[in-house]
PDB file of C-alpha atoms in Angstrom:
ATOM      1  CA  MET A   1     -20.066  13.480   5.306  1.00 90.00           C
ATOM      2  CA  THR A   2     -18.034  13.017   1.854  1.00 94.00           C
ATOM      3  CA  ILE A   3     -14.212  12.368   3.195  1.00 95.00           C
ATOM      4  CA  THR A   4     -11.601  14.149   0.644  1.00 96.00           C
ATOM      5  CA  ALA A   5      -6.982  13.451   0.920  1.00 96.00           C
ATOM      6  CA  ASP A   6      -4.143  14.012  -0.467  1.00 96.00           C
ATOM      7  CA  ILE A   7      -2.434  10.474  -0.230  1.00 95.00           C
ATOM      8  CA  GLU A   8       1.039  12.615   1.223  1.00 95.00           C
ATOM      9  CA  ASP A   9      -1.207  12.935   4.346  1.00 95.00           C
ATOM     10  CA  LEU A  10      -3.377  10.100   4.755  1.00 94.00           C
ATOM     11  CA  THR A  11      -1.897   6.796   2.650  1.00 94.00           C
ATOM     12  CA  VAL A  12      -4.385   4.614   1.544  1.00 94.00           C
ATOM     13  CA  ALA A  13      -3.253   1.975   4.513  1.00 94.00           C
ATOM     14  CA  ASP A  14      -4.811   5.089   6.932  1.00 94.00           C
ATOM     15  CA  PHE A  15      -7.439   6.169   5.383  1.00 95.00           C
ATOM     16  CA  MET A  16      -8.653   2.362   5.442  1.00 94.00           C
ATOM     17  CA  MET A  17      -8.362   1.440   8.895  1.00 94.00           C
ATOM     18  CA  MET A  18     -10.069   4.963   9.103  1.00 95.00           C
ATOM     19  CA  LEU A  19     -12.874   3.689   8.041  1.00 95.00           C
ATOM     20  CA  ALA A  20     -13.048   0.688   9.809  1.00 93.00           C
ATOM     21  CA  GLN A  21     -12.137   2.149  12.446  1.00 95.00           C
ATOM     22  CA  ASN A  22     -15.571   4.320  12.738  1.00 95.00           C
ATOM     23  CA  GLN A  23     -17.627   1.253  11.117  1.00 94.00           C
ATOM     24  CA  LYS A  24     -18.061   2.959   7.475  1.00 94.00           C
ATOM     25  CA  THR A  25     -20.531   2.379   5.478  1.00 93.00           C
ATOM     26  CA  GLY A  26     -19.693   4.094   1.896  1.00 93.00           C
ATOM     27  CA  GLN A  27     -17.309   3.789  -0.825  1.00 94.00           C
ATOM     28  CA  LEU A  28     -13.800   4.749  -1.555  1.00 95.00           C
ATOM     29  CA  THR A  29     -12.108   5.517  -4.874  1.00 95.00           C
ATOM     30  CA  ILE A  30      -8.224   6.664  -4.870  1.00 95.00           C
ATOM     31  CA  GLU A  31      -6.498   7.759  -7.963  1.00 95.00           C
ATOM     32  CA  SER A  32      -3.381   7.802  -8.658  1.00 94.00           C
ATOM     33  CA  GLY A  33      -2.878   8.794 -11.972  1.00 93.00           C
ATOM     34  CA  ASP A  34      -4.295   6.958 -14.764  1.00 93.00           C
ATOM     35  CA  GLU A  35      -4.636   4.338 -11.776  1.00 93.00           C
ATOM     36  CA  ARG A  36      -8.478   4.169  -9.392  1.00 93.00           C
ATOM     37  CA  LEU A  37      -9.177   1.883  -6.638  1.00 92.00           C
ATOM     38  CA  LYS A  38     -12.534   1.018  -5.515  1.00 92.00           C
ATOM     39  CA  LEU A  39     -13.656  -0.704  -2.438  1.00 92.00           C
ATOM     40  CA  ALA A  40     -17.080  -0.449  -1.034  1.00 91.00           C
ATOM     41  CA  PHE A  41     -17.511  -1.246   3.141  1.00 92.00           C
ATOM     42  CA  ARG A  42     -20.233  -2.520   5.051  1.00 90.00           C
ATOM     43  CA  ASP A  43     -20.351  -1.940   9.081  1.00 91.00           C
ATOM     44  CA  GLY A  44     -16.154  -1.158   8.537  1.00 92.00           C
ATOM     45  CA  HIS A  45     -15.875  -4.039   6.563  1.00 90.00           C
ATOM     46  CA  ILE A  46     -14.229  -5.336   2.439  1.00 89.00           C
ATOM     47  CA  VAL A  47     -17.052  -6.411   0.829  1.00 87.00           C
ATOM     48  CA  TYR A  48     -16.019  -5.718  -2.857  1.00 86.00           C
ATOM     49  CA  ALA A  49     -12.781  -4.407  -4.054  1.00 87.00           C
ATOM     50  CA  ALA A  50     -11.567  -3.477  -7.747  1.00 87.00           C
ATOM     51  CA  SER A  51      -8.807  -1.442  -8.786  1.00 88.00           C
ATOM     52  CA  THR A  52      -8.473  -0.863 -13.677  1.00 87.00           C
ATOM     53  CA  GLY A  53      -4.603  -2.713 -12.443  1.00 81.00           C
ATOM     54  CA  VAL A  54      -4.066  -4.913 -14.412  1.00 61.00           C
ATOM     55  CA  ARG A  55      -6.079  -8.372 -12.057  1.00 73.00           C
ATOM     56  CA  GLU A  56      -7.029 -11.683 -12.240  1.00 82.00           C
ATOM     57  CA  THR A  57     -10.217 -12.695 -12.269  1.00 85.00           C
ATOM     58  CA  VAL A  58     -12.171 -14.331  -9.633  1.00 87.00           C
ATOM     59  CA  GLY A  59     -12.483 -17.262 -12.430  1.00 91.00           C
ATOM     60  CA  ALA A  60      -9.391 -17.160 -13.418  1.00 91.00           C
ATOM     61  CA  MET A  61      -8.352 -17.896  -9.653  1.00 92.00           C
ATOM     62  CA  LEU A  62      -9.941 -20.783  -9.050  1.00 95.00           C
ATOM     63  CA  VAL A  63      -8.796 -23.030 -12.581  1.00 95.00           C
ATOM     64  CA  ARG A  64      -5.883 -21.378 -11.366  1.00 94.00           C
ATOM     65  CA  ARG A  65      -5.753 -23.099  -8.227  1.00 95.00           C
ATOM     66  CA  GLU A  66      -7.231 -25.954  -9.709  1.00 96.00           C
ATOM     67  CA  LEU A  67     -10.743 -25.798  -7.983  1.00 95.00           C
ATOM     68  CA  ILE A  68     -12.821 -25.939 -10.957  1.00 96.00           C
ATOM     69  CA  SER A  69     -11.941 -27.178 -14.242  1.00 96.00           C
ATOM     70  CA  GLU A  70     -11.849 -25.199 -17.908  1.00 96.00           C
ATOM     71  CA  GLU A  71     -14.972 -26.740 -18.634  1.00 97.00           C
ATOM     72  CA  GLN A  72     -16.401 -25.607 -14.841  1.00 96.00           C
ATOM     73  CA  LEU A  73     -15.849 -22.339 -15.874  1.00 94.00           C
ATOM     74  CA  ALA A  74     -17.165 -22.543 -18.961  1.00 95.00           C
ATOM     75  CA  GLU A  75     -20.310 -23.713 -18.613  1.00 96.00           C
ATOM     76  CA  ALA A  76     -20.753 -21.793 -15.155  1.00 93.00           C
ATOM     77  CA  LEU A  77     -20.637 -19.222 -17.763  1.00 93.00           C
ATOM     78  CA  ARG A  78     -22.566 -20.206 -19.874  1.00 94.00           C
ATOM     79  CA  LEU A  79     -25.339 -20.095 -17.666  1.00 93.00           C
ATOM     80  CA  GLN A  80     -24.555 -16.678 -15.722  1.00 91.00           C
ATOM     81  CA  ALA A  81     -25.320 -15.637 -19.450  1.00 92.00           C
ATOM     82  CA  GLU A  82     -28.896 -17.140 -19.846  1.00 92.00           C
ATOM     83  CA  GLN A  83     -30.181 -15.526 -16.543  1.00 89.00           C
ATOM     84  CA  GLY A  84     -28.992 -12.480 -18.461  1.00 85.00           C
ATOM     85  CA  GLY A  85     -25.359 -12.191 -16.733  1.00 75.00           C
ATOM     86  CA  THR A  86     -27.173 -11.037 -13.318  1.00 78.00           C
ATOM     87  CA  ALA A  87     -26.083 -14.393 -11.423  1.00 81.00           C
ATOM     88  CA  LEU A  88     -23.056 -13.929  -9.395  1.00 83.00           C
ATOM     89  CA  LEU A  89     -21.052 -16.607 -10.658  1.00 87.00           C
ATOM     90  CA  GLY A  90     -19.523 -17.975  -7.739  1.00 88.00           C
ATOM     91  CA  GLN A  91     -23.284 -18.801  -6.159  1.00 88.00           C
ATOM     92  CA  ILE A  92     -23.363 -20.025  -9.814  1.00 92.00           C
ATOM     93  CA  LEU A  93     -19.894 -22.914  -9.685  1.00 94.00           C
ATOM     94  CA  ILE A  94     -21.740 -23.311  -5.651  1.00 92.00           C
ATOM     95  CA  ASP A  95     -25.402 -24.325  -7.398  1.00 93.00           C
ATOM     96  CA  MET A  96     -23.100 -26.785  -9.529  1.00 95.00           C
ATOM     97  CA  GLY A  97     -20.817 -28.117  -7.176  1.00 96.00           C
ATOM     98  CA  ALA A  98     -18.116 -27.699  -9.162  1.00 95.00           C
ATOM     99  CA  VAL A  99     -16.638 -25.470  -5.570  1.00 94.00           C
ATOM    100  CA  THR A 100     -17.756 -24.868  -2.117  1.00 92.00           C
ATOM    101  CA  ALA A 101     -18.272 -21.583  -0.503  1.00 89.00           C
ATOM    102  CA  GLU A 102     -15.341 -22.080   1.593  1.00 90.00           C
ATOM    103  CA  ASP A 103     -13.121 -22.022  -1.537  1.00 92.00           C
ATOM    104  CA  LEU A 104     -14.580 -19.780  -3.150  1.00 91.00           C
ATOM    105  CA  THR A 105     -14.551 -16.938  -0.076  1.00 88.00           C
ATOM    106  CA  ARG A 106     -10.484 -17.961   0.544  1.00 89.00           C
ATOM    107  CA  VAL A 107      -9.615 -17.144  -3.953  1.00 90.00           C
ATOM    108  CA  VAL A 108     -11.963 -13.994  -3.755  1.00 87.00           C
ATOM    109  CA  TYR A 109     -10.529 -12.954  -0.073  1.00 87.00           C
ATOM    110  CA  LEU A 110      -6.630 -13.466  -2.263  1.00 88.00           C
ATOM    111  CA  GLN A 111      -8.425 -11.274  -4.961  1.00 87.00           C
ATOM    112  CA  PHE A 112      -9.337  -8.324  -2.692  1.00 87.00           C
ATOM    113  CA  GLN A 113      -6.013  -8.198  -1.125  1.00 89.00           C
ATOM    114  CA  ASN A 114      -3.862  -7.757  -4.905  1.00 87.00           C
ATOM    115  CA  VAL A 115      -6.361  -5.448  -6.256  1.00 87.00           C
ATOM    116  CA  ILE A 116      -5.491  -3.837  -2.347  1.00 89.00           C
ATOM    117  CA  ARG A 117      -1.761  -4.386  -2.655  1.00 88.00           C
ATOM    118  CA  GLU A 118      -1.074  -2.451  -5.954  1.00 83.00           C
ATOM    119  CA  ALA A 119      -2.477   0.914  -3.906  1.00 88.00           C
ATOM    120  CA  LEU A 120      -1.056   0.290  -0.736  1.00 91.00           C
ATOM    121  CA  ALA A 121       2.779   1.592  -2.480  1.00 88.00           C
ATOM    122  CA  TRP A 122       1.079   4.603  -3.865  1.00 92.00           C
ATOM    123  CA  THR A 123       2.839   7.822  -3.033  1.00 92.00           C
ATOM    124  CA  GLU A 124      -0.030  10.368  -4.199  1.00 95.00           C
ATOM    125  CA  GLY A 125      -2.943  10.654  -4.905  1.00 96.00           C
ATOM    126  CA  VAL A 126      -6.095  11.889  -4.048  1.00 97.00           C
ATOM    127  CA  GLY A 127      -8.654   9.591  -2.122  1.00 96.00           C
ATOM    128  CA  THR A 128     -12.981  10.520  -1.745  1.00 97.00           C
ATOM    129  CA  TYR A 129     -14.587   8.757   0.298  1.00 97.00           C
ATOM    130  CA  GLU A 130     -18.971   9.024   0.202  1.00 95.00           C
ATOM    131  CA  PRO A 131     -21.078   7.345   2.270  1.00 95.00           C
ATOM    132  CA  MET A 132     -23.586   5.545   0.694  1.00 91.00           C
ATOM    133  CA  ASP A 133     -25.993   2.384   1.428  1.00 86.00           C
ATOM    134  CA  ILE A 134     -24.403  -1.074  -0.037  1.00 78.00           C
ATOM    135  CA  PRO A 135     -26.704  -3.550  -0.323  1.00 69.00           C
ATOM    136  CA  ASP A 136     -26.988  -6.564   0.504  1.00 60.00           C
ATOM    137  CA  LEU A 137     -26.036 -10.090  -1.506  1.00 50.00           C
ATOM    138  CA  GLY A 138     -28.181  -9.859  -3.889  1.00 39.00           C
ATOM    139  CA  GLU A 139     -29.561  -6.437  -3.810  1.00 34.00           C
ATOM    140  CA  SER A 140     -26.844  -5.878  -6.733  1.00 32.00           C
ATOM    141  CA  ARG A 141     -26.110  -6.472 -10.023  1.00 35.00           C
ATOM    142  CA  VAL A 142     -22.349  -5.747 -10.029  1.00 36.00           C
ATOM    143  CA  ASP A 143     -19.883  -7.023 -13.346  1.00 39.00           C
ATOM    144  CA  PRO A 144     -20.042 -10.321 -13.040  1.00 35.00           C
ATOM    145  CA  GLN A 145     -16.050 -11.052 -12.865  1.00 39.00           C
ATOM    146  CA  GLU A 146     -16.061  -8.839  -9.919  1.00 44.00           C
ATOM    147  CA  VAL A 147     -18.182  -9.668  -6.687  1.00 45.00           C
ATOM    148  CA  ILE A 148     -20.085  -8.014  -3.573  1.00 46.00           C
ATOM    149  CA  LEU A 149     -19.588 -10.192  -0.139  1.00 52.00           C
ATOM    150  CA  GLU A 150     -22.308 -10.150   2.257  1.00 54.00           C
ATOM    151  CA  THR A 151     -20.397  -9.551   4.780  1.00 57.00           C
ATOM    152  CA  GLY A 152     -17.044  -8.075   3.664  1.00 67.00           C
ATOM    153  CA  PHE A 153     -13.970  -9.261   5.086  1.00 67.00           C
ATOM    154  CA  ARG A 154     -12.095  -7.339   8.360  1.00 69.00           C
ATOM    155  CA  THR A 155      -9.555  -4.253   6.893  1.00 73.00           C
ATOM    156  CA  GLU A 156      -7.403  -5.435   9.087  1.00 76.00           C
ATOM    157  CA  GLN A 157      -6.792  -8.490   8.106  1.00 74.00           C
ATOM    158  CA  ILE A 158      -6.393  -7.458   4.259  1.00 77.00           C
ATOM    159  CA  LEU A 159      -3.847  -4.526   4.729  1.00 77.00           C
ATOM    160  CA  LEU A 160      -1.865  -7.378   7.105  1.00 73.00           C
ATOM    161  CA  GLY A 161      -1.464  -9.345   4.318  1.00 66.00           C
ATOM    162  CA  GLY A 162      -1.585  -7.483   1.232  1.00 52.00           C
ATOM    163  CA  ALA A 163       1.468  -4.895   3.533  1.00 50.00           C
ATOM    164  CA  ALA A 164       2.958  -9.014   4.210  1.00 50.00           C
ATOM    165  CA  GLU A 165       3.556  -9.281   0.400  1.00 49.00           C
ATOM    166  CA  HIS A 166       4.419  -6.261  -0.876  1.00 46.00           C
ATOM    167  CA  ASP A 167       7.879  -6.175   1.655  1.00 45.00           C
TER     168      ASP A 167
END
């Protein structure tokens, strides 16, 4: 069942929490003016987050935090291109030994928080949730700069972190 709500009536945080508490699987799209936020939920956990707002890629975040070098990122992107752009950048970096899975997970978590933080400030707009299958990791192809997680993050954690930094 598709759910549509005005942000004035159901805040972004409340909409996300409703989906999390009901362990929904599908896509939430929230639009406010020219801005758009897309979140994918699997069993109430956020497994994908992207927005039209300016954001830093996972690769750039890894370099900025000095978890990988510019050269390692360039090599991983080259390997990804050799594979037709279908391989996940994070997995390539892990396979190269450039980054640990734990470090990658932490950076992806921060990226998701950054994406969602923008939308927490929105006071108007429309949110639409559509139930759909969200395939397991490896079964879908996404933009190489974006990530779909296998298990995802607890919505409550991301909201709390985003709200704390928003205040």
